[in-house]
PDB file of C-alpha atoms in Angstrom:
ATOM      1  CA  ALA A   1     136.770-103.969 -78.314  1.00 52.00           C
ATOM      2  CA  ARG A   2     138.957-104.536 -74.938  1.00 51.00           C
ATOM      3  CA  ARG A   3     140.498-107.845 -74.462  1.00 55.00           C
ATOM      4  CA  GLY A   4     141.851-110.066 -72.114  1.00 51.00           C
ATOM      5  CA  ALA A   5     144.588-111.915 -71.358  1.00 55.00           C
ATOM      6  CA  ALA A   6     143.807-114.532 -73.368  1.00 58.00           C
ATOM      7  CA  GLY A   7     142.700-112.429 -76.449  1.00 61.00           C
ATOM      8  CA  CYS A   8     139.014-112.983 -75.753  1.00 58.00           C
ATOM      9  CA  PRO A   9     136.626-110.132 -75.817  1.00 58.00           C
ATOM     10  CA  LEU A  10     135.905-108.484 -72.636  1.00 56.00           C
ATOM     11  CA  GLN A  11     132.307-109.301 -71.748  1.00 58.00           C
ATOM     12  CA  ALA A  12     129.949-106.876 -69.700  1.00 56.00           C
ATOM     13  CA  PRO A  13     128.775-108.425 -66.370  1.00 57.00           C
ATOM     14  CA  ALA A  14     125.298-110.055 -65.753  1.00 57.00           C
ATOM     15  CA  PRO A  15     122.324-107.518 -65.076  1.00 57.00           C
ATOM     16  CA  ALA A  16     121.042-108.261 -61.636  1.00 56.00           C
ATOM     17  CA  PRO A  17     118.125-110.516 -61.738  1.00 54.00           C
ATOM     18  CA  PRO A  18     114.716-107.967 -61.078  1.00 51.00           C
ATOM     19  CA  PRO A  19     113.281-108.003 -57.596  1.00 49.00           C
ATOM     20  CA  PRO A  20     110.040-110.546 -56.736  1.00 47.00           C
ATOM     21  CA  CYS A  21     107.217-109.108 -58.198  1.00 44.00           C
ATOM     22  CA  PRO A  22     104.414-108.307 -55.276  1.00 41.00           C
ATOM     23  CA  PRO A  23     101.387-110.534 -55.106  1.00 37.00           C
ATOM     24  CA  PRO A  24      98.610-109.683 -57.173  1.00 37.00           C
ATOM     25  CA  THR A  25      95.821-107.709 -55.888  1.00 38.00           C
ATOM     26  CA  VAL A  26      92.496-108.569 -57.194  1.00 38.00           C
ATOM     27  CA  VAL A  27      90.566-105.568 -58.717  1.00 41.00           C
ATOM     28  CA  VAL A  28      87.553-105.979 -60.462  1.00 45.00           C
ATOM     29  CA  GLN A  29      88.111-103.804 -63.783  1.00 47.00           C
ATOM     30  CA  ARG A  30      85.151-102.930 -65.889  1.00 52.00           C
ATOM     31  CA  PRO A  31      84.535-100.335 -68.656  1.00 47.00           C
ATOM     32  CA  ALA A  32      82.651 -97.161 -67.751  1.00 46.00           C
ATOM     33  CA  ASN A  33      79.665 -97.628 -69.520  1.00 46.00           C
ATOM     34  CA  ALA A  34      79.047-101.476 -68.454  1.00 49.00           C
ATOM     35  CA  TRP A  35      78.586-101.431 -64.953  1.00 50.00           C
ATOM     36  CA  PRO A  36      77.261-100.890 -61.973  1.00 51.00           C
ATOM     37  CA  PRO A  37      73.743-101.568 -62.920  1.00 50.00           C
ATOM     38  CA  GLU A  38      72.569 -99.836 -59.843  1.00 51.00           C
ATOM     39  CA  GLN A  39      73.561 -96.773 -61.666  1.00 44.00           C
ATOM     40  CA  GLN A  40      72.492 -97.054 -65.020  1.00 48.00           C
ATOM     41  CA  GLN A  41      69.130 -98.679 -64.762  1.00 47.00           C
ATOM     42  CA  GLN A  42      67.579 -95.998 -62.344  1.00 50.00           C
ATOM     43  CA  ALA A  43      65.529 -94.090 -65.008  1.00 54.00           C
ATOM     44  CA  GLY A  44      62.415 -95.947 -65.588  1.00 68.00           C
ATOM     45  CA  VAL A  45      63.073 -99.422 -64.301  1.00 75.00           C
ATOM     46  CA  CYS A  46      59.542 -99.851 -62.671  1.00 81.00           C
ATOM     47  CA  ASP A  47      58.061 -98.687 -65.853  1.00 74.00           C
ATOM     48  CA  VAL A  48      56.737-101.775 -67.999  1.00 68.00           C
ATOM     49  CA  SER A  49      58.319-101.111 -70.856  1.00 71.00           C
ATOM     50  CA  TRP A  50      61.834-100.843 -69.294  1.00 75.00           C
ATOM     51  CA  ARG A  51      64.348-103.377 -70.691  1.00 74.00           C
ATOM     52  CA  SER A  52      67.795-104.447 -69.362  1.00 79.00           C
ATOM     53  CA  PRO A  53      70.815-102.421 -71.381  1.00 79.00           C
ATOM     54  CA  PHE A  54      72.882-105.660 -70.721  1.00 79.00           C
ATOM     55  CA  GLU A  55      70.274-108.255 -71.970  1.00 79.00           C
ATOM     56  CA  LEU A  56      70.246-110.500 -74.697  1.00 77.00           C
ATOM     57  CA  PRO A  57      66.831-111.339 -76.197  1.00 70.00           C
ATOM     58  CA  ALA A  58      65.191-114.406 -74.666  1.00 66.00           C
ATOM     59  CA  ARG A  59      66.158-117.510 -77.228  1.00 67.00           C
ATOM     60  CA  GLU A  60      64.226-120.396 -78.855  1.00 64.00           C
ATOM     61  CA  VAL A  61      67.311-122.435 -78.245  1.00 67.00           C
ATOM     62  CA  ILE A  62      69.078-122.826 -75.172  1.00 75.00           C
ATOM     63  CA  ALA A  63      72.810-121.756 -74.993  1.00 78.00           C
ATOM     64  CA  LYS A  64      74.881-124.577 -74.174  1.00 83.00           C
ATOM     65  CA  GLU A  65      78.100-122.624 -74.022  1.00 86.00           C
ATOM     66  CA  LEU A  66      79.057-119.264 -72.507  1.00 89.00           C
ATOM     67  CA  PRO A  67      78.594-116.425 -75.419  1.00 88.00           C
ATOM     68  CA  GLN A  68      82.679-115.271 -75.278  1.00 89.00           C
ATOM     69  CA  ALA A  69      80.974-111.933 -76.418  1.00 89.00           C
ATOM     70  CA  LEU A  70      79.942-111.791 -72.836  1.00 91.00           C
ATOM     71  CA  LEU A  71      82.220-113.655 -70.955  1.00 93.00           C
ATOM     72  CA  ASP A  72      84.272-110.627 -69.308  1.00 94.00           C
ATOM     73  CA  ALA A  73      80.981-109.278 -67.980  1.00 94.00           C
ATOM     74  CA  TYR A  74      79.903-112.765 -66.860  1.00 95.00           C
ATOM     75  CA  THR A  75      83.065-113.330 -65.143  1.00 96.00           C
ATOM     76  CA  LEU A  76      83.105-109.888 -63.461  1.00 94.00           C
ATOM     77  CA  TRP A  77      86.274-109.408 -65.678  1.00 93.00           C
ATOM     78  CA  GLY A  78      88.429-112.604 -64.896  1.00 94.00           C
ATOM     79  CA  THR A  79      87.446-112.683 -61.046  1.00 94.00           C
ATOM     80  CA  THR A  80      84.942-115.191 -61.099  1.00 96.00           C
ATOM     81  CA  LYS A  81      85.893-119.021 -61.880  1.00 96.00           C
ATOM     82  CA  THR A  82      83.626-120.951 -64.359  1.00 96.00           C
ATOM     83  CA  VAL A  83      82.374-124.189 -64.418  1.00 95.00           C
ATOM     84  CA  ASN A  84      80.569-126.311 -67.003  1.00 91.00           C
ATOM     85  CA  PHE A  85      77.111-127.584 -65.591  1.00 90.00           C
ATOM     86  CA  PHE A  86      74.696-127.491 -68.177  1.00 87.00           C
ATOM     87  CA  PHE A  87      71.218-127.810 -67.611  1.00 80.00           C
ATOM     88  CA  THR A  88      68.313-128.573 -70.247  1.00 73.00           C
ATOM     89  CA  ARG A  89      65.605-129.471 -67.702  1.00 61.00           C
ATOM     90  CA  ASN A  90      62.871-126.757 -67.274  1.00 59.00           C
ATOM     91  CA  PHE A  91      63.824-124.833 -70.334  1.00 55.00           C
ATOM     92  CA  LYS A  92      60.832-123.844 -72.061  1.00 57.00           C
ATOM     93  CA  PRO A  93      61.163-120.720 -74.724  1.00 53.00           C
ATOM     94  CA  MET A  94      58.956-117.589 -74.246  1.00 52.00           C
ATOM     95  CA  SER A  95      56.869-118.784 -76.908  1.00 51.00           C
ATOM     96  CA  ASN A  96      55.769-122.329 -74.802  1.00 52.00           C
ATOM     97  CA  ILE A  97      55.862-120.911 -71.534  1.00 60.00           C
ATOM     98  CA  GLY A  98      52.681-123.336 -70.719  1.00 74.00           C
ATOM     99  CA  GLN A  99      51.098-123.618 -67.303  1.00 85.00           C
ATOM    100  CA  THR A 100      51.355-125.385 -63.633  1.00 90.00           C
ATOM    101  CA  VAL A 101      48.829-127.594 -62.002  1.00 92.00           C
ATOM    102  CA  TYR A 102      49.055-128.654 -58.045  1.00 95.00           C
ATOM    103  CA  SER A 103      46.836-131.757 -57.547  1.00 95.00           C
ATOM    104  CA  ALA A 104      44.602-131.566 -53.777  1.00 96.00           C
ATOM    105  CA  ALA A 105      47.059-134.189 -53.071  1.00 96.00           C
ATOM    106  CA  GLN A 106      50.137-132.085 -53.607  1.00 96.00           C
ATOM    107  CA  CYS A 107      48.652-129.337 -51.959  1.00 97.00           C
ATOM    108  CA  ALA A 108      47.438-131.172 -48.843  1.00 97.00           C
ATOM    109  CA  ASP A 109      50.972-132.469 -48.695  1.00 97.00           C
ATOM    110  CA  ALA A 110      52.698-128.881 -48.793  1.00 97.00           C
ATOM    111  CA  LEU A 111      50.058-127.286 -46.169  1.00 97.00           C
ATOM    112  CA  ALA A 112      50.787-130.310 -43.595  1.00 98.00           C
ATOM    113  CA  ARG A 113      54.482-130.017 -43.737  1.00 98.00           C
ATOM    114  CA  ALA A 114      54.315-126.127 -43.523  1.00 98.00           C
ATOM    115  CA  ARG A 115      51.881-126.761 -40.533  1.00 98.00           C
ATOM    116  CA  ALA A 116      53.969-129.034 -38.877  1.00 98.00           C
ATOM    117  CA  ARG A 117      57.315-126.983 -39.666  1.00 98.00           C
ATOM    118  CA  LYS A 118      58.923-129.852 -41.884  1.00 98.00           C
ATOM    119  CA  SER A 119      60.900-129.614 -44.655  1.00 97.00           C
ATOM    120  CA  GLY A 120      59.064-129.569 -48.549  1.00 96.00           C
ATOM    121  CA  VAL A 121      61.779-128.596 -51.341  1.00 96.00           C
ATOM    122  CA  TYR A 122      65.283-127.473 -50.251  1.00 95.00           C
ATOM    123  CA  ASN A 123      65.822-129.225 -46.448  1.00 94.00           C
ATOM    124  CA  VAL A 124      68.182-127.727 -44.437  1.00 96.00           C
ATOM    125  CA  SER A 125      67.527-124.268 -46.099  1.00 97.00           C
ATOM    126  CA  ASP A 126      63.836-124.860 -45.153  1.00 98.00           C
ATOM    127  CA  MET A 127      64.715-125.054 -41.732  1.00 98.00           C
ATOM    128  CA  TYR A 128      66.802-121.598 -41.992  1.00 98.00           C
ATOM    129  CA  LEU A 129      63.758-120.171 -43.403  1.00 98.00           C
ATOM    130  CA  TYR A 130      61.558-121.919 -40.548  1.00 98.00           C
ATOM    131  CA  LYS A 131      64.112-120.211 -38.168  1.00 98.00           C
ATOM    132  CA  ALA A 132      63.822-116.719 -39.670  1.00 98.00           C
ATOM    133  CA  LEU A 133      59.901-116.551 -40.340  1.00 98.00           C
ATOM    134  CA  GLU A 134      59.971-117.352 -36.349  1.00 98.00           C
ATOM    135  CA  LYS A 135      62.209-114.435 -35.713  1.00 98.00           C
ATOM    136  CA  TYR A 136      60.786-111.835 -38.306  1.00 98.00           C
ATOM    137  CA  SER A 137      56.861-112.216 -38.415  1.00 98.00           C
ATOM    138  CA  ILE A 138      54.752-111.809 -41.392  1.00 98.00           C
ATOM    139  CA  GLU A 139      51.690-112.491 -39.639  1.00 98.00           C
ATOM    140  CA  GLY A 140      48.834-109.836 -40.974  1.00 98.00           C
ATOM    141  CA  LYS A 141      51.195-109.000 -43.818  1.00 98.00           C
ATOM    142  CA  SER A 142      51.189-109.205 -47.337  1.00 98.00           C
ATOM    143  CA  VAL A 143      53.456-111.392 -48.830  1.00 98.00           C
ATOM    144  CA  ALA A 144      54.653-112.464 -52.705  1.00 98.00           C
ATOM    145  CA  VAL A 145      56.091-115.438 -53.069  1.00 98.00           C
ATOM    146  CA  ILE A 146      58.721-115.248 -55.905  1.00 96.00           C
ATOM    147  CA  GLY A 147      58.598-118.713 -58.281  1.00 90.00           C
ATOM    148  CA  SER A 148      57.065-121.780 -57.443  1.00 85.00           C
ATOM    149  CA  GLN A 149      58.912-124.618 -57.125  1.00 80.00           C
ATOM    150  CA  GLY A 150      57.299-127.057 -58.725  1.00 86.00           C
ATOM    151  CA  THR A 151      55.111-127.772 -55.513  1.00 93.00           C
ATOM    152  CA  PRO A 152      53.086-125.548 -53.606  1.00 96.00           C
ATOM    153  CA  PHE A 153      55.229-125.427 -50.318  1.00 97.00           C
ATOM    154  CA  TYR A 154      56.207-121.765 -50.368  1.00 98.00           C
ATOM    155  CA  GLU A 155      52.811-120.483 -50.841  1.00 97.00           C
ATOM    156  CA  SER A 156      51.761-122.545 -47.969  1.00 98.00           C
ATOM    157  CA  VAL A 157      54.720-121.476 -45.575  1.00 98.00           C
ATOM    158  CA  CYS A 158      53.299-117.990 -45.879  1.00 98.00           C
ATOM    159  CA  LEU A 159      49.576-119.146 -45.053  1.00 97.00           C
ATOM    160  CA  ALA A 160      50.846-121.297 -42.207  1.00 98.00           C
ATOM    161  CA  PHE A 161      52.793-117.938 -40.553  1.00 98.00           C
ATOM    162  CA  GLY A 162      49.685-115.931 -41.039  1.00 98.00           C
ATOM    163  CA  ALA A 163      50.056-113.766 -43.461  1.00 98.00           C
ATOM    164  CA  SER A 164      47.397-111.802 -44.844  1.00 97.00           C
ATOM    165  CA  LYS A 165      47.568-111.897 -48.420  1.00 97.00           C
ATOM    166  CA  CYS A 166      49.800-114.404 -50.442  1.00 98.00           C
ATOM    167  CA  THR A 167      50.389-113.635 -53.674  1.00 98.00           C
ATOM    168  CA  VAL A 168      52.432-116.099 -56.329  1.00 97.00           C
ATOM    169  CA  ILE A 169      54.484-114.576 -59.006  1.00 95.00           C
ATOM    170  CA  GLU A 170      55.480-117.234 -61.392  1.00 91.00           C
ATOM    171  CA  ARG A 171      56.734-117.570 -64.935  1.00 87.00           C
ATOM    172  CA  GLN A 172      53.888-119.750 -65.775  1.00 87.00           C
ATOM    173  CA  ALA A 173      50.356-119.656 -64.689  1.00 91.00           C
ATOM    174  CA  VAL A 174      49.679-121.505 -61.650  1.00 94.00           C
ATOM    175  CA  HIS A 175      46.592-123.596 -60.190  1.00 94.00           C
ATOM    176  CA  TYR A 176      45.543-125.381 -57.425  1.00 96.00           C
ATOM    177  CA  MET A 177      42.958-128.213 -57.092  1.00 96.00           C
ATOM    178  CA  ASP A 178      42.536-127.551 -53.739  1.00 94.00           C
ATOM    179  CA  THR A 179      39.824-125.242 -52.355  1.00 94.00           C
ATOM    180  CA  GLU A 180      42.215-123.754 -49.379  1.00 94.00           C
ATOM    181  CA  LEU A 181      45.008-123.088 -51.599  1.00 96.00           C
ATOM    182  CA  ARG A 182      42.960-121.685 -54.169  1.00 95.00           C
ATOM    183  CA  ASP A 183      40.630-119.275 -52.061  1.00 96.00           C
ATOM    184  CA  SER A 184      43.543-117.972 -50.406  1.00 96.00           C
ATOM    185  CA  ILE A 185      46.396-117.584 -52.825  1.00 97.00           C
ATOM    186  CA  THR A 186      46.391-114.856 -55.966  1.00 96.00           C
ATOM    187  CA  THR A 187      48.767-115.639 -58.716  1.00 96.00           C
ATOM    188  CA  HIS A 188      50.106-113.738 -61.255  1.00 95.00           C
ATOM    189  CA  THR A 189      52.572-114.605 -64.349  1.00 91.00           C
ATOM    190  CA  ALA A 190      55.464-112.661 -64.403  1.00 89.00           C
ATOM    191  CA  HIS A 191      54.864-111.074 -67.538  1.00 86.00           C
ATOM    192  CA  ASP A 192      51.286-110.196 -66.452  1.00 90.00           C
ATOM    193  CA  TYR A 193      52.732-108.416 -63.051  1.00 93.00           C
ATOM    194  CA  TRP A 194      55.719-106.747 -63.950  1.00 89.00           C
ATOM    195  CA  GLY A 195      53.737-105.866 -67.293  1.00 87.00           C
ATOM    196  CA  ASP A 196      51.161-103.769 -64.636  1.00 88.00           C
ATOM    197  CA  ALA A 197      51.982-100.171 -63.847  1.00 84.00           C
ATOM    198  CA  GLN A 198      49.297-100.163 -61.274  1.00 88.00           C
ATOM    199  CA  ARG A 199      50.683-103.388 -59.837  1.00 92.00           C
ATOM    200  CA  ASP A 200      50.280-104.162 -56.247  1.00 94.00           C
ATOM    201  CA  HIS A 201      53.406-103.791 -53.655  1.00 96.00           C
ATOM    202  CA  PHE A 202      53.954-106.094 -50.524  1.00 98.00           C
ATOM    203  CA  ASP A 203      55.290-106.211 -47.105  1.00 98.00           C
ATOM    204  CA  VAL A 204      57.340-108.866 -47.507  1.00 98.00           C
ATOM    205  CA  ALA A 205      58.948-111.016 -50.447  1.00 98.00           C
ATOM    206  CA  LEU A 206      60.326-114.621 -50.270  1.00 98.00           C
ATOM    207  CA  SER A 207      62.498-116.479 -52.829  1.00 98.00           C
ATOM    208  CA  MET A 208      63.931-119.269 -52.518  1.00 97.00           C
ATOM    209  CA  SER A 209      66.873-120.474 -54.743  1.00 94.00           C
ATOM    210  CA  GLY A 210      65.521-118.370 -57.401  1.00 93.00           C
ATOM    211  CA  ILE A 211      67.973-115.453 -58.512  1.00 96.00           C
ATOM    212  CA  GLU A 212      70.925-117.361 -58.784  1.00 96.00           C
ATOM    213  CA  HIS A 213      69.344-118.193 -62.186  1.00 93.00           C
ATOM    214  CA  GLU A 214      68.279-115.054 -63.569  1.00 93.00           C
ATOM    215  CA  GLY A 215      70.148-113.997 -66.863  1.00 92.00           C
ATOM    216  CA  LEU A 216      71.581-117.487 -67.548  1.00 92.00           C
ATOM    217  CA  GLY A 217      69.000-118.950 -70.067  1.00 87.00           C
ATOM    218  CA  ARG A 218      68.392-121.843 -68.322  1.00 85.00           C
ATOM    219  CA  LEU A 219      64.618-120.994 -67.873  1.00 81.00           C
ATOM    220  CA  GLY A 220      64.307-119.482 -71.510  1.00 79.00           C
ATOM    221  CA  ASP A 221      65.101-116.439 -70.102  1.00 82.00           C
ATOM    222  CA  PRO A 222      67.185-113.492 -71.659  1.00 86.00           C
ATOM    223  CA  LEU A 223      70.825-113.993 -71.531  1.00 90.00           C
ATOM    224  CA  ASN A 224      72.226-111.270 -69.294  1.00 92.00           C
ATOM    225  CA  PRO A 225      75.419-110.651 -66.972  1.00 94.00           C
ATOM    226  CA  PHE A 226      73.731-108.947 -64.308  1.00 94.00           C
ATOM    227  CA  GLY A 227      70.212-110.455 -64.390  1.00 93.00           C
ATOM    228  CA  ASP A 228      70.440-111.418 -60.730  1.00 95.00           C
ATOM    229  CA  LEU A 229      71.565-108.064 -59.904  1.00 95.00           C
ATOM    230  CA  GLU A 230      69.322-106.273 -61.952  1.00 92.00           C
ATOM    231  CA  PHE A 231      66.511-108.857 -60.582  1.00 93.00           C
ATOM    232  CA  VAL A 232      67.269-108.447 -56.646  1.00 95.00           C
ATOM    233  CA  LYS A 233      66.828-104.556 -56.770  1.00 93.00           C
ATOM    234  CA  ARG A 234      63.783-104.489 -59.183  1.00 92.00           C
ATOM    235  CA  LEU A 235      62.546-106.388 -55.981  1.00 95.00           C
ATOM    236  CA  ARG A 236      63.518-103.538 -53.912  1.00 95.00           C
ATOM    237  CA  SER A 237      62.617-100.957 -55.858  1.00 92.00           C
ATOM    238  CA  CYS A 238      59.387-102.263 -57.690  1.00 93.00           C
ATOM    239  CA  LEU A 239      57.594-104.911 -55.769  1.00 96.00           C
ATOM    240  CA  LEU A 240      58.483-104.252 -52.117  1.00 97.00           C
ATOM    241  CA  LYS A 241      56.903-101.633 -49.963  1.00 96.00           C
ATOM    242  CA  PRO A 242      59.194 -98.714 -48.433  1.00 95.00           C
ATOM    243  CA  SER A 243      61.304-100.862 -45.715  1.00 95.00           C
ATOM    244  CA  GLY A 244      60.149-103.954 -46.901  1.00 98.00           C
ATOM    245  CA  ILE A 245      61.327-107.122 -46.012  1.00 98.00           C
ATOM    246  CA  LEU A 246      63.040-109.653 -48.678  1.00 98.00           C
ATOM    247  CA  PHE A 247      63.575-113.373 -47.443  1.00 98.00           C
ATOM    248  CA  VAL A 248      66.197-114.769 -49.693  1.00 98.00           C
ATOM    249  CA  SER A 249      68.264-117.790 -50.133  1.00 98.00           C
ATOM    250  CA  VAL A 250      71.190-118.291 -52.661  1.00 97.00           C
ATOM    251  CA  PRO A 251      74.206-120.568 -52.855  1.00 96.00           C
ATOM    252  CA  VAL A 252      77.107-118.846 -51.180  1.00 96.00           C
ATOM    253  CA  GLY A 253      80.858-120.266 -51.004  1.00 94.00           C
ATOM    254  CA  ARG A 254      84.108-119.102 -50.423  1.00 93.00           C
ATOM    255  CA  LYS A 255      84.774-118.211 -54.034  1.00 94.00           C
ATOM    256  CA  ASP A 256      82.666-116.645 -56.620  1.00 96.00           C
ATOM    257  CA  VAL A 257      81.929-119.641 -59.370  1.00 97.00           C
ATOM    258  CA  LEU A 258      79.528-119.263 -62.462  1.00 97.00           C
ATOM    259  CA  TYR A 259      78.494-122.739 -63.006  1.00 96.00           C
ATOM    260  CA  TRP A 260      76.877-122.288 -66.397  1.00 94.00           C
ATOM    261  CA  ASN A 261      74.384-122.453 -67.099  1.00 91.00           C
ATOM    262  CA  ALA A 262      72.777-124.021 -63.768  1.00 92.00           C
ATOM    263  CA  HIS A 263      73.688-120.931 -61.401  1.00 95.00           C
ATOM    264  CA  ARG A 264      75.543-118.506 -59.444  1.00 97.00           C
ATOM    265  CA  GLN A 265      77.772-119.443 -56.090  1.00 97.00           C
ATOM    266  CA  TYR A 266      77.970-115.907 -54.498  1.00 96.00           C
ATOM    267  CA  GLY A 267      81.791-115.339 -52.878  1.00 95.00           C
ATOM    268  CA  PRO A 268      83.448-112.297 -51.801  1.00 94.00           C
ATOM    269  CA  ILE A 269      82.702-110.263 -54.751  1.00 95.00           C
ATOM    270  CA  ARG A 270      79.478-110.861 -55.829  1.00 96.00           C
ATOM    271  CA  LEU A 271      77.717-111.325 -52.625  1.00 96.00           C
ATOM    272  CA  PRO A 272      78.338-107.590 -51.443  1.00 95.00           C
ATOM    273  CA  MET A 273      76.862-106.695 -54.695  1.00 95.00           C
ATOM    274  CA  PHE A 274      73.945-108.788 -54.355  1.00 96.00           C
ATOM    275  CA  LEU A 275      73.288-107.037 -50.574  1.00 96.00           C
ATOM    276  CA  SER A 276      73.705-103.964 -51.882  1.00 94.00           C
ATOM    277  CA  GLY A 277      70.953-101.409 -51.075  1.00 94.00           C
ATOM    278  CA  TRP A 278      69.533-103.590 -48.227  1.00 97.00           C
ATOM    279  CA  SER A 279      70.271-103.342 -44.990  1.00 97.00           C
ATOM    280  CA  THR A 280      71.046-107.506 -43.688  1.00 97.00           C
ATOM    281  CA  LEU A 281      68.680-107.728 -40.714  1.00 98.00           C
ATOM    282  CA  GLU A 282      70.468-111.295 -40.357  1.00 98.00           C
ATOM    283  CA  SER A 283      71.281-114.432 -42.184  1.00 97.00           C
ATOM    284  CA  PHE A 284      70.756-118.141 -41.290  1.00 97.00           C
ATOM    285  CA  PRO A 285      72.893-120.078 -40.235  1.00 96.00           C
ATOM    286  CA  SER A 286      75.299-117.592 -39.522  1.00 94.00           C
ATOM    287  CA  PRO A 287      76.451-113.841 -39.845  1.00 94.00           C
ATOM    288  CA  VAL A 288      77.457-113.111 -43.809  1.00 92.00           C
ATOM    289  CA  ASN A 289      80.990-112.576 -43.001  1.00 88.00           C
ATOM    290  CA  GLU A 290      81.170-116.260 -41.257  1.00 91.00           C
ATOM    291  CA  LEU A 291      79.614-117.760 -44.638  1.00 91.00           C
ATOM    292  CA  TYR A 292      82.474-116.924 -46.515  1.00 82.00           C
ATOM    293  CA  LYS A 293      84.845-118.652 -44.132  1.00 82.00           C
ATOM    294  CA  ASN A 294      82.636-121.650 -43.206  1.00 86.00           C
ATOM    295  CA  PRO A 295      80.182-122.195 -45.917  1.00 87.00           C
ATOM    296  CA  PRO A 296      76.943-123.905 -45.039  1.00 87.00           C
ATOM    297  CA  THR A 297      76.235-127.246 -47.011  1.00 87.00           C
ATOM    298  CA  ALA A 298      72.710-125.730 -47.803  1.00 94.00           C
ATOM    299  CA  GLU A 299      71.888-122.366 -48.989  1.00 96.00           C
ATOM    300  CA  PRO A 300      71.623-119.573 -46.402  1.00 97.00           C
ATOM    301  CA  VAL A 301      68.757-117.332 -45.752  1.00 98.00           C
ATOM    302  CA  PHE A 302      69.335-113.658 -45.969  1.00 98.00           C
ATOM    303  CA  VAL A 303      66.567-111.640 -43.864  1.00 98.00           C
ATOM    304  CA  LEU A 304      66.771-108.259 -45.815  1.00 98.00           C
ATOM    305  CA  GLU A 305      65.351-104.699 -45.435  1.00 98.00           C
ATOM    306  CA  ALA A 306      64.969-102.391 -48.378  1.00 96.00           C
ATOM    307  CA  ARG A 307      66.664 -99.448 -47.966  1.00 86.00           C
ATOM    308  CA  GLY A 308      64.684 -96.774 -50.006  1.00 64.00           C
ATOM    309  CA  SER A 309      64.472 -97.161 -53.786  1.00 50.00           C
TER     310      SER A 309
END
């Protein structure tokens, strides 16, 4: 070995440090056989026997923690932050769904609020909805209200804005102790509606702060990482008439977040997936591209038009 003047072995110079890495690019990596649902669920999606290929059966006991086997799918392969926000309220296993009965006083209050254009459930979001309905009329149209919110408010809004037919589709059976609502509104359990091959189709659907819960098991529904995306597609393909309109609110923020098991927050990755297949006519209070930059404090309301099935 070669030696220096002091008799020490000569050492090779230290290698130069590697160049700095470029900033990472966010890419949603997904197995070809697991996504996207809009390509996999076309065949038979409206059939009464159709079941999502992604869901686990509904549970009799609520899932307190996000199943590790479904973590990648729930987080869109690591692009969605998860926050523990656990709910047991409103959980009812499929074997004990029960029914909802609205008193005459509840009905009268909901009708009065809707006719006076006052909020009934979601305060600011209700004001966004009023603005949307004033611009995109439902007068003389058939309307499906997806989910009654513990009050007959949104079906009352349907009547107050002049719909010719108002139908409530709810997980539980719904009964009204008020003559006007009872005579003006048709109700179906979700099981009966989706299980009817001859189901009605509607000009308009209305869903306020409901779809973001689909597939999280909070309400006794099957666990399904894509339950929300499949559900909104099913509204388009199986419930609405061609070019039907959907008024819908979901939480929107700068980032995509899964609050397990409460709800999802839609950011720049999941919201475009949610809106896929629809023409966005307008969003309230601001355009979609501005919602990410300056999210409203309340859920925005989107007015969507179905683009085919």
